[in-house]
Amino acid sequence: MIHGQLKISKRIAQTISPLKQVACITTSLFFAFPVFAQPSPASVIVQTNLSTDSLSSPPVMSNEAINQIKPAAAPSLFAPVTQTNTPKIYTRGAPSGSAEMDLRQLWTELKLNNPQLSSLRESYLSAKATVPQINAPANPQVGLVWSGMPSNSPLGLGGANAPSPQYPNGISSNNAISVAQPFQFPGKKSLASDIANTNAEALLAQSESTYLQLGAQLSTLYYSALASQKQLQVLKESVMRLEMIKNVAKARYSNNAAAYIEYLNAQVAQSAAQADQFNVERQLQVALNNINTLVGRHSREKLVLRGDVRRAMNTVPTLIELEDYAETSHPSLKSSTLQLEAARKGVDLAKKAYLPDFQVIGSSYTPRGPFSANNGTMFYQLELDLIIPLYFFTKERYGVEQAQRNQAAAEAGNISNRQQIILAVNSAYATYEQAKNQTQFLKERQVPQADAAYKVGLTQYSNNGQGFNDLLTAQTQLRSLEVQLALAESNLLQAQAVLLVTSGKEPF
């Protein structure tokens, strides 16, 4: 560490003059410069604890904890929710253990445990459950006719109680048991069930589109957390650089080579850098709480994010490739296409309303009454009813018009959705290119220039030069540009994730 290079043994300090001590410190500082010129490590670890320990190393985890965070053989995305796979936020509070996840694992947790996706999953399963109901035959109707009324009863209508030689007192002859089975015209039920199934698949595509949207939000929070971690590293390095400047100012003041105000200014700048860490740590904690909530965990659960920022900057396909993929594979376009297909089938079904439906009735008839001896004769009859459209096809005509209007609306919605998706891909690609150029400019030009200016200023000031304000300004500028670089890298990764999600891809 830099502090180790600044130490001078007591034996050497007794044999050299104070001016030589400054020279030794200056030499040690000069050889320590490459430490700050090196780029930050690519692997970034984010922790939720607010302690003063370094946030760059992950906690030691046992095998049991690792086994808990491994993605188990989870149920399918659209499997029914049961008591065993109910989202954890509803079944337990905030545990004390921590989970270590990368972006891919977070997306898996989002898919399985997000309450909004769980609601869409159940809505899809509910829509699928209507398909066999529509396709099932209509329920039969069972009727019982009991007209065995007493003699001369006022309810014995139509001469039901007229006397006969066999029954002098008269008996009802209208006792029967009937079974009626309605039938729709062939093709109506199958077409209606096909429409219901197509609408259910459209709902599934909508849920997949919502999954991608929530995933884009999750990726944004993930890379924002990594950016906050990088800012913490930059601020810690800035505090170390200011500690060096403060020590040099103190040594020069002890040799009457600098004013005491320079030491105080360095101390104030160091305190300001330390104060900035508190705000960044708070931002990091808020981002982690949001990530926990988004993936269906309790917001106060401890979470460790693992991510390799440099490796995440993959090569992005060209704009033409992304547009072609969006037009063929985007879930939102799949949903609108299925809705258009269902609307077209709805027109065919509405036209079938002009065709008649049927009803078959089978009856068993006997002339005996319930209060007489069982010596009557059993008769059977079969009835075929034809249910025809009536009233000049008014309902059917307007039903066809309604279905055609729905089809026209679905066609216009499909075209609009396709245009919006392509426009979103173009906008996301332009944002990605802008973030990429800004990141490259900061990394290749501005940060190296600011680092060189800081080194020159510290060298001149350490060699009894004046330029303290210039040194402090160079250090502040270097810290600002390093923070901007961290934010630019985060914005680049966020733009990359949003671009892929807008095209219908997962960002890994």
XYZ file of C-alpha atoms in Angstrom:
508
model
C 0.000 0.000 0.000
C 0.994 3.624 -0.359
C 1.167 4.089 3.398
C 3.902 1.484 3.562
C 6.052 3.501 1.172
C 5.650 6.628 3.263
C 7.077 5.089 6.449
C 10.610 6.024 7.436
C 12.432 4.110 10.129
C 13.527 5.931 13.219
C 17.197 5.023 12.688
C 17.272 6.614 9.249
C 15.298 9.597 10.467
C 17.924 10.306 13.096
C 20.778 10.409 10.583
C 19.210 12.592 7.867
C 18.094 16.172 7.918
C 14.456 17.224 7.643
C 15.022 18.444 4.083
C 16.382 15.036 3.113
C 13.368 13.451 4.741
C 11.143 15.437 2.387
C 13.276 14.285 -0.521
C 12.860 10.676 0.577
C 9.146 11.128 0.859
C 9.078 12.777 -2.538
C 11.009 9.929 -4.115
C 8.691 7.401 -2.514
C 5.687 9.318 -3.721
C 7.080 9.606 -7.226
C 7.499 5.860 -7.556
C 3.984 5.371 -6.172
C 2.377 7.303 -9.029
C 1.822 4.308 -11.307
C -0.506 2.892 -8.690
C -3.068 5.561 -9.491
C -2.440 5.447 -13.223
C -3.485 1.825 -13.408
C -7.106 1.166 -14.393
C -9.441 -0.087 -11.751
C -9.867 -3.860 -11.539
C -12.435 -5.291 -13.872
C -14.148 -7.514 -11.320
C -16.416 -5.493 -9.067
C -18.097 -6.738 -5.906
C -20.962 -4.829 -4.351
C -21.933 -5.367 -0.717
C -24.805 -4.043 1.306
C -23.024 -3.520 4.643
C -22.329 0.052 5.624
C -19.215 -0.711 7.602
C -15.841 0.868 6.988
C -14.409 -2.327 5.525
C -13.469 -2.501 1.880
C -16.400 -3.175 -0.406
C -14.230 -4.680 -3.116
C -13.915 -8.201 -1.660
C -16.850 -10.574 -1.214
C -17.666 -12.079 2.172
C -16.613 -15.600 3.019
C -19.527 -17.879 2.331
C -20.050 -21.432 3.468
C -21.029 -24.309 1.246
C -24.550 -24.235 2.683
C -24.985 -20.601 1.712
C -23.644 -21.289 -1.770
C -26.023 -24.198 -2.195
C -28.892 -21.951 -1.167
C -28.188 -19.429 -3.896
C -27.658 -21.909 -6.696
C -30.543 -21.860 -9.168
C -32.416 -25.014 -8.292
C -34.569 -27.056 -10.590
C -37.158 -24.315 -10.518
C -40.583 -24.820 -11.997
C -41.339 -23.522 -15.411
C -42.042 -19.852 -15.863
C -45.705 -20.517 -16.427
C -46.234 -23.406 -14.047
C -49.081 -22.998 -11.535
C -48.117 -21.284 -8.299
C -48.445 -23.636 -5.335
C -47.725 -23.370 -1.640
C -44.159 -24.572 -2.192
C -43.198 -21.978 -4.797
C -45.126 -18.999 -3.467
C -42.967 -15.841 -3.764
C -40.685 -15.546 -0.747
C -41.780 -12.003 0.042
C -45.112 -13.382 1.241
C -43.771 -16.253 3.294
C -40.799 -14.943 5.257
C -39.164 -11.834 6.604
C -35.677 -10.479 6.120
C -33.099 -13.228 6.849
C -29.649 -12.532 8.186
C -27.720 -14.402 5.502
C -26.537 -12.863 2.252
C -27.027 -14.019 -1.325
C -24.377 -13.649 -4.001
C -25.721 -13.247 -7.534
C -24.689 -12.050 -10.944
C -26.987 -10.547 -13.558
C -28.062 -13.894 -15.005
C -29.055 -15.226 -11.576
C -30.981 -12.042 -10.862
C -32.951 -12.480 -14.087
C -33.770 -16.046 -13.036
C -34.998 -14.837 -9.649
C -37.030 -12.166 -11.413
C -38.659 -14.745 -13.673
C -39.633 -17.035 -10.813
C -40.461 -14.743 -7.900
C -41.598 -11.361 -9.212
C -45.226 -10.863 -8.070
C -46.226 -9.064 -11.253
C -44.956 -11.931 -13.399
C -46.671 -14.399 -11.082
C -49.948 -12.550 -11.649
C -49.470 -12.669 -15.420
C -48.585 -16.349 -15.208
C -51.823 -17.131 -13.380
C -53.817 -15.001 -15.827
C -52.364 -16.996 -18.714
C -53.213 -20.305 -17.044
C -56.709 -19.025 -16.358
C -57.140 -18.117 -20.025
C -55.859 -21.545 -21.096
C -58.398 -23.187 -18.789
C -61.261 -21.604 -20.754
C -60.268 -23.392 -23.981
C -61.521 -26.895 -23.056
C -64.641 -25.344 -21.520
C -65.554 -23.687 -24.811
C -64.782 -26.805 -26.813
C -66.838 -29.081 -24.543
C -70.384 -30.096 -25.650
C -73.320 -28.206 -24.227
C -74.893 -29.634 -21.094
C -77.942 -31.843 -21.700
C -81.340 -30.936 -20.291
C -83.404 -33.525 -18.425
C -87.144 -32.892 -18.032
C -89.899 -34.641 -16.074
C -93.556 -34.155 -17.042
C -95.902 -35.178 -14.229
C -99.533 -34.598 -15.047
C -101.196 -37.278 -12.964
C -103.737 -34.958 -11.413
C -106.700 -36.069 -9.320
C -110.027 -36.447 -10.993
C -111.695 -33.186 -12.049
C -108.597 -31.234 -10.985
C -108.506 -27.682 -12.424
C -104.849 -28.304 -13.417
C -105.810 -31.171 -15.702
C -105.973 -29.075 -18.835
C -106.986 -30.220 -22.333
C -109.222 -33.021 -21.217
C -106.451 -34.772 -19.391
C -108.963 -36.149 -16.900
C -111.597 -37.211 -19.425
C -113.130 -40.565 -18.342
C -112.583 -43.641 -20.454
C -113.869 -47.242 -20.341
C -110.632 -48.382 -18.773
C -110.435 -45.446 -16.366
C -113.990 -44.300 -15.571
C -112.749 -41.584 -13.245
C -110.258 -40.231 -15.820
C -106.470 -40.146 -15.623
C -103.748 -37.843 -16.980
C -102.001 -39.017 -20.142
C -99.131 -36.512 -20.153
C -96.480 -38.221 -18.021
C -93.081 -38.241 -19.737
C -89.300 -38.098 -19.156
C -87.284 -36.156 -21.758
C -83.600 -35.577 -22.437
C -82.632 -32.610 -24.648
C -79.163 -32.138 -26.120
C -78.400 -28.884 -27.984
C -75.803 -28.879 -30.771
C -74.138 -25.964 -32.487
C -73.562 -25.980 -36.209
C -70.402 -27.997 -36.979
C -67.277 -25.847 -36.738
C -68.594 -23.181 -34.387
C -67.247 -24.618 -31.139
C -63.884 -25.589 -32.561
C -63.426 -22.114 -34.022
C -64.468 -20.431 -30.759
C -62.030 -22.561 -28.754
C -59.294 -21.816 -31.281
C -59.904 -18.088 -30.796
C -59.727 -18.478 -27.013
C -56.470 -20.420 -27.312
C -54.974 -17.764 -29.602
C -55.935 -15.020 -27.136
C -54.310 -17.014 -24.337
C -51.081 -17.317 -26.326
C -51.217 -13.564 -26.972
C -51.462 -13.070 -23.210
C -48.410 -15.289 -22.800
C -46.476 -13.140 -25.264
C -47.538 -10.033 -23.346
C -46.211 -11.541 -20.130
C -42.895 -12.275 -21.866
C -42.746 -8.655 -22.995
C -43.391 -7.527 -19.419
C -40.617 -9.867 -18.279
C -38.194 -8.160 -20.653
C -39.277 -4.712 -19.469
C -38.771 -5.647 -15.833
C -35.444 -7.220 -16.804
C -34.328 -3.958 -18.390
C -35.198 -2.168 -15.166
C -33.288 -4.805 -13.218
C -30.223 -4.440 -15.461
C -30.315 -0.664 -15.024
C -30.372 -1.024 -11.241
C -27.640 -3.660 -11.388
C -25.210 -1.525 -13.365
C -26.095 1.541 -11.290
C -25.054 -0.405 -8.215
C -21.776 -1.353 -9.880
C -21.243 2.314 -10.788
C -21.792 3.305 -7.163
C -19.213 0.734 -6.129
C -16.750 2.119 -8.666
C -17.372 5.620 -7.356
C -16.560 4.402 -3.860
C -13.255 3.047 -5.137
C -12.458 6.342 -6.848
C -13.292 8.311 -3.723
C -11.106 6.045 -1.595
C -8.214 6.525 -4.003
C -8.848 10.263 -3.913
C -8.694 10.219 -0.119
C -5.329 8.416 -0.317
C -3.989 10.951 -2.821
C -5.104 13.817 -0.620
C -3.445 12.122 2.323
C -0.192 12.173 0.373
C -0.669 15.840 -0.533
C -1.450 16.629 3.079
C 1.703 14.867 4.284
C 3.845 16.714 1.750
C 2.279 20.048 2.762
C 2.889 19.248 6.401
C 6.511 18.334 5.745
C 7.056 21.509 3.744
C 5.439 23.578 6.450
C 7.739 22.022 9.056
C 10.688 23.128 6.869
C 9.233 26.643 6.422
C 8.787 25.955 2.705
C 4.995 26.299 2.583
C 2.185 28.038 4.385
C 0.059 26.263 6.928
C -3.058 27.110 4.897
C -1.958 24.627 2.256
C -2.079 21.828 4.798
C -5.520 22.968 5.952
C -6.840 23.137 2.391
C -5.621 19.613 1.706
C -7.311 18.445 4.898
C -10.599 20.121 3.921
C -10.477 18.544 0.455
C -9.877 15.143 2.016
C -12.847 15.561 4.362
C -15.035 16.541 1.393
C -14.021 13.373 -0.450
C -14.838 11.308 2.622
C -18.233 13.017 2.911
C -19.002 12.154 -0.705
C -18.598 8.495 0.176
C -21.620 8.662 2.485
C -23.898 9.805 -0.334
C -22.600 7.132 -2.698
C -23.037 4.415 -0.078
C -26.609 5.559 0.436
C -27.252 5.388 -3.304
C -25.798 1.897 -3.344
C -28.058 0.757 -0.522
C -31.158 2.167 -2.225
C -30.243 0.392 -5.481
C -29.831 -2.920 -3.655
C -33.191 -2.486 -1.915
C -34.840 -1.889 -5.274
C -33.159 -4.970 -6.759
C -34.356 -7.128 -3.870
C -37.917 -5.900 -4.276
C -37.848 -6.415 -8.043
C -36.703 -10.048 -7.806
C -39.319 -10.892 -5.184
C -37.061 -10.757 -2.117
C -37.489 -8.698 1.013
C -35.963 -5.258 0.515
C -33.772 -5.615 3.612
C -32.238 -8.912 2.616
C -28.479 -8.800 2.267
C -27.322 -9.031 -1.327
C -23.887 -9.273 -2.901
C -23.689 -8.487 -6.608
C -20.933 -10.049 -8.650
C -20.118 -8.590 -12.021
C -17.234 -8.185 -14.421
C -17.741 -4.776 -15.985
C -15.052 -5.158 -18.638
C -16.307 -8.554 -19.716
C -19.903 -7.289 -19.840
C -18.999 -4.862 -22.626
C -19.664 -7.364 -25.366
C -19.885 -6.720 -29.049
C -23.374 -5.545 -29.938
C -24.962 -6.696 -33.230
C -25.511 -4.173 -35.968
C -28.654 -2.080 -36.173
C -29.956 -4.049 -39.166
C -29.519 -7.344 -37.316
C -31.311 -6.007 -34.255
C -34.207 -4.674 -36.329
C -34.594 -7.992 -38.139
C -34.554 -9.882 -34.848
C -37.122 -7.524 -33.321
C -39.495 -7.931 -36.256
C -39.402 -11.714 -36.005
C -38.898 -12.488 -32.308
C -40.035 -9.599 -30.133
C -42.741 -10.818 -27.687
C -44.786 -7.645 -28.085
C -44.973 -8.171 -31.855
C -45.858 -11.817 -31.275
C -48.704 -10.715 -29.044
C -50.100 -8.218 -31.560
C -49.784 -10.778 -34.358
C -51.710 -13.357 -32.335
C -54.360 -10.791 -31.496
C -54.727 -10.025 -35.204
C -55.056 -13.737 -35.939
C -57.741 -14.069 -33.264
C -59.606 -11.065 -34.722
C -59.600 -12.638 -38.174
C -60.930 -15.871 -36.758
C -63.562 -13.828 -34.941
C -64.869 -12.588 -38.285
C -65.224 -16.169 -39.491
C -67.042 -17.095 -36.300
C -69.388 -14.121 -36.611
C -70.292 -15.188 -40.156
C -71.131 -18.677 -38.884
C -73.845 -17.095 -36.739
C -76.052 -17.117 -39.858
C -76.019 -20.929 -39.722
C -78.697 -22.640 -37.584
C -78.099 -24.647 -34.435
C -79.811 -27.902 -33.469
C -81.417 -29.575 -30.529
C -82.306 -33.253 -30.163
C -84.939 -34.292 -27.606
C -85.681 -37.894 -26.647
C -88.787 -38.613 -24.534
C -90.370 -41.633 -22.881
C -94.173 -41.421 -22.626
C -96.725 -43.449 -20.683
C -100.506 -42.990 -20.261
C -100.535 -44.228 -16.675
C -100.705 -41.877 -13.764
C -98.781 -41.858 -10.537
C -101.823 -42.893 -8.490
C -102.904 -45.765 -10.696
C -101.781 -49.347 -11.196
C -98.632 -49.824 -13.276
C -100.375 -51.396 -16.219
C -99.921 -48.724 -18.894
C -98.015 -48.948 -22.149
C -94.604 -47.207 -22.630
C -94.071 -45.081 -25.744
C -90.948 -43.284 -27.036
C -90.503 -40.267 -29.240
C -87.565 -38.400 -30.813
C -87.677 -34.694 -31.578
C -85.270 -32.618 -33.694
C -85.407 -28.850 -33.230
C -83.843 -26.318 -35.548
C -82.756 -23.024 -33.978
C -82.716 -20.521 -36.818
C -81.649 -16.874 -36.831
C -84.700 -14.712 -36.730
C -85.714 -11.072 -36.902
C -84.108 -10.460 -40.316
C -80.573 -11.421 -39.162
C -80.173 -8.190 -37.163
C -77.946 -9.620 -34.440
C -75.896 -11.616 -36.919
C -75.349 -8.682 -39.273
C -74.165 -6.365 -36.536
C -72.085 -9.150 -35.028
C -70.187 -9.510 -38.305
C -69.704 -5.753 -38.477
C -68.364 -5.706 -34.934
C -65.908 -8.510 -35.718
C -64.708 -6.731 -38.848
C -64.158 -3.521 -36.889
C -62.150 -5.471 -34.327
C -60.055 -6.961 -37.109
C -59.362 -3.507 -38.579
C -58.373 -2.222 -35.131
C -56.082 -5.220 -34.600
C -54.406 -4.658 -37.977
C -53.787 -0.977 -37.228
C -52.521 -1.856 -33.741
C -50.148 -4.447 -35.171
C -48.709 -1.950 -37.647
C -48.368 0.706 -34.940
C -46.723 -1.750 -32.565
C -44.233 -2.797 -35.230
C -43.356 0.834 -35.963
C -42.931 1.619 -32.272
C -40.649 -1.373 -31.750
C -38.408 -0.441 -34.694
C -38.323 3.189 -33.546
C -37.402 2.093 -30.028
C -34.582 -0.080 -31.387
C -33.215 2.848 -33.404
C -33.407 5.209 -30.414
C -31.778 2.675 -28.089
C -29.004 2.061 -30.616
C -28.314 5.817 -30.913
C -28.151 6.081 -27.111
C -25.774 3.138 -27.007
C -23.460 4.668 -29.632
C -23.407 7.975 -27.767
C -22.594 6.279 -24.451
C -19.901 4.213 -26.151
C -18.207 7.274 -27.677
C -18.335 9.174 -24.398
C -16.825 6.257 -22.502
C -14.003 5.853 -25.004
C -13.242 9.590 -24.947
C -13.034 9.649 -21.155
C -11.004 6.467 -20.928
C -8.522 7.191 -23.724
C -8.026 10.959 -23.441
C -9.461 12.865 -20.508
C -8.617 10.555 -17.615
C -4.985 9.925 -18.776
C -4.503 13.665 -19.283
C -5.856 14.483 -15.833
C -3.697 11.755 -14.310
C -0.596 13.187 -16.006
C -1.454 16.707 -14.810
C -1.818 15.451 -11.266
C 1.537 13.677 -11.378
C 3.311 16.747 -12.744
C 1.706 18.983 -10.148
C 2.628 16.656 -7.282
C 6.204 16.316 -8.538
C 6.673 20.072 -8.797
C 5.091 20.714 -5.431
C 7.152 17.971 -3.769
C 10.345 19.520 -5.173
C 9.696 22.766 -3.317
C 7.708 24.241 -6.187
C 4.823 26.606 -5.574
C 1.721 25.368 -7.454
C -0.269 24.031 -4.483
C -3.564 25.322 -5.840
C -2.718 23.835 -9.215
C -2.014 20.494 -7.558
C -5.280 20.593 -5.632
C -7.189 21.545 -8.773
C -5.523 18.728 -10.750
C -6.420 16.219 -8.052
C -10.030 17.404 -7.947
C -10.238 17.268 -11.730
C -8.808 13.745 -11.768
C -11.332 12.568 -9.201
C -14.184 14.182 -11.123
C -13.139 12.564 -14.401
C -12.702 9.160 -12.773
C -16.219 9.416 -11.353
C -17.489 10.479 -14.774
C -15.755 7.469 -16.303
C -17.423 5.137 -13.803
C -20.805 6.661 -14.596
C -20.108 6.554 -18.329
C -19.250 2.849 -18.157
C -22.428 2.237 -16.192
C -24.465 4.212 -18.721
C -22.857 2.235 -21.531
C -23.793 -1.088 -19.951
C -27.296 0.150 -19.204
C -27.694 1.340 -22.792
C -26.399 -2.017 -24.032
C -28.890 -3.926 -21.863
C -31.791 -1.681 -22.881
C -30.859 -2.050 -26.552
C -30.877 -5.833 -26.393
C -34.095 -5.934 -24.389
C -35.764 -3.516 -26.812
C -34.859 -5.939 -29.589
C -36.375 -8.834 -27.633
C -33.117 -10.342 -26.348
C -31.893 -11.029 -22.841
C -28.735 -8.945 -22.137
C -26.418 -11.890 -21.513
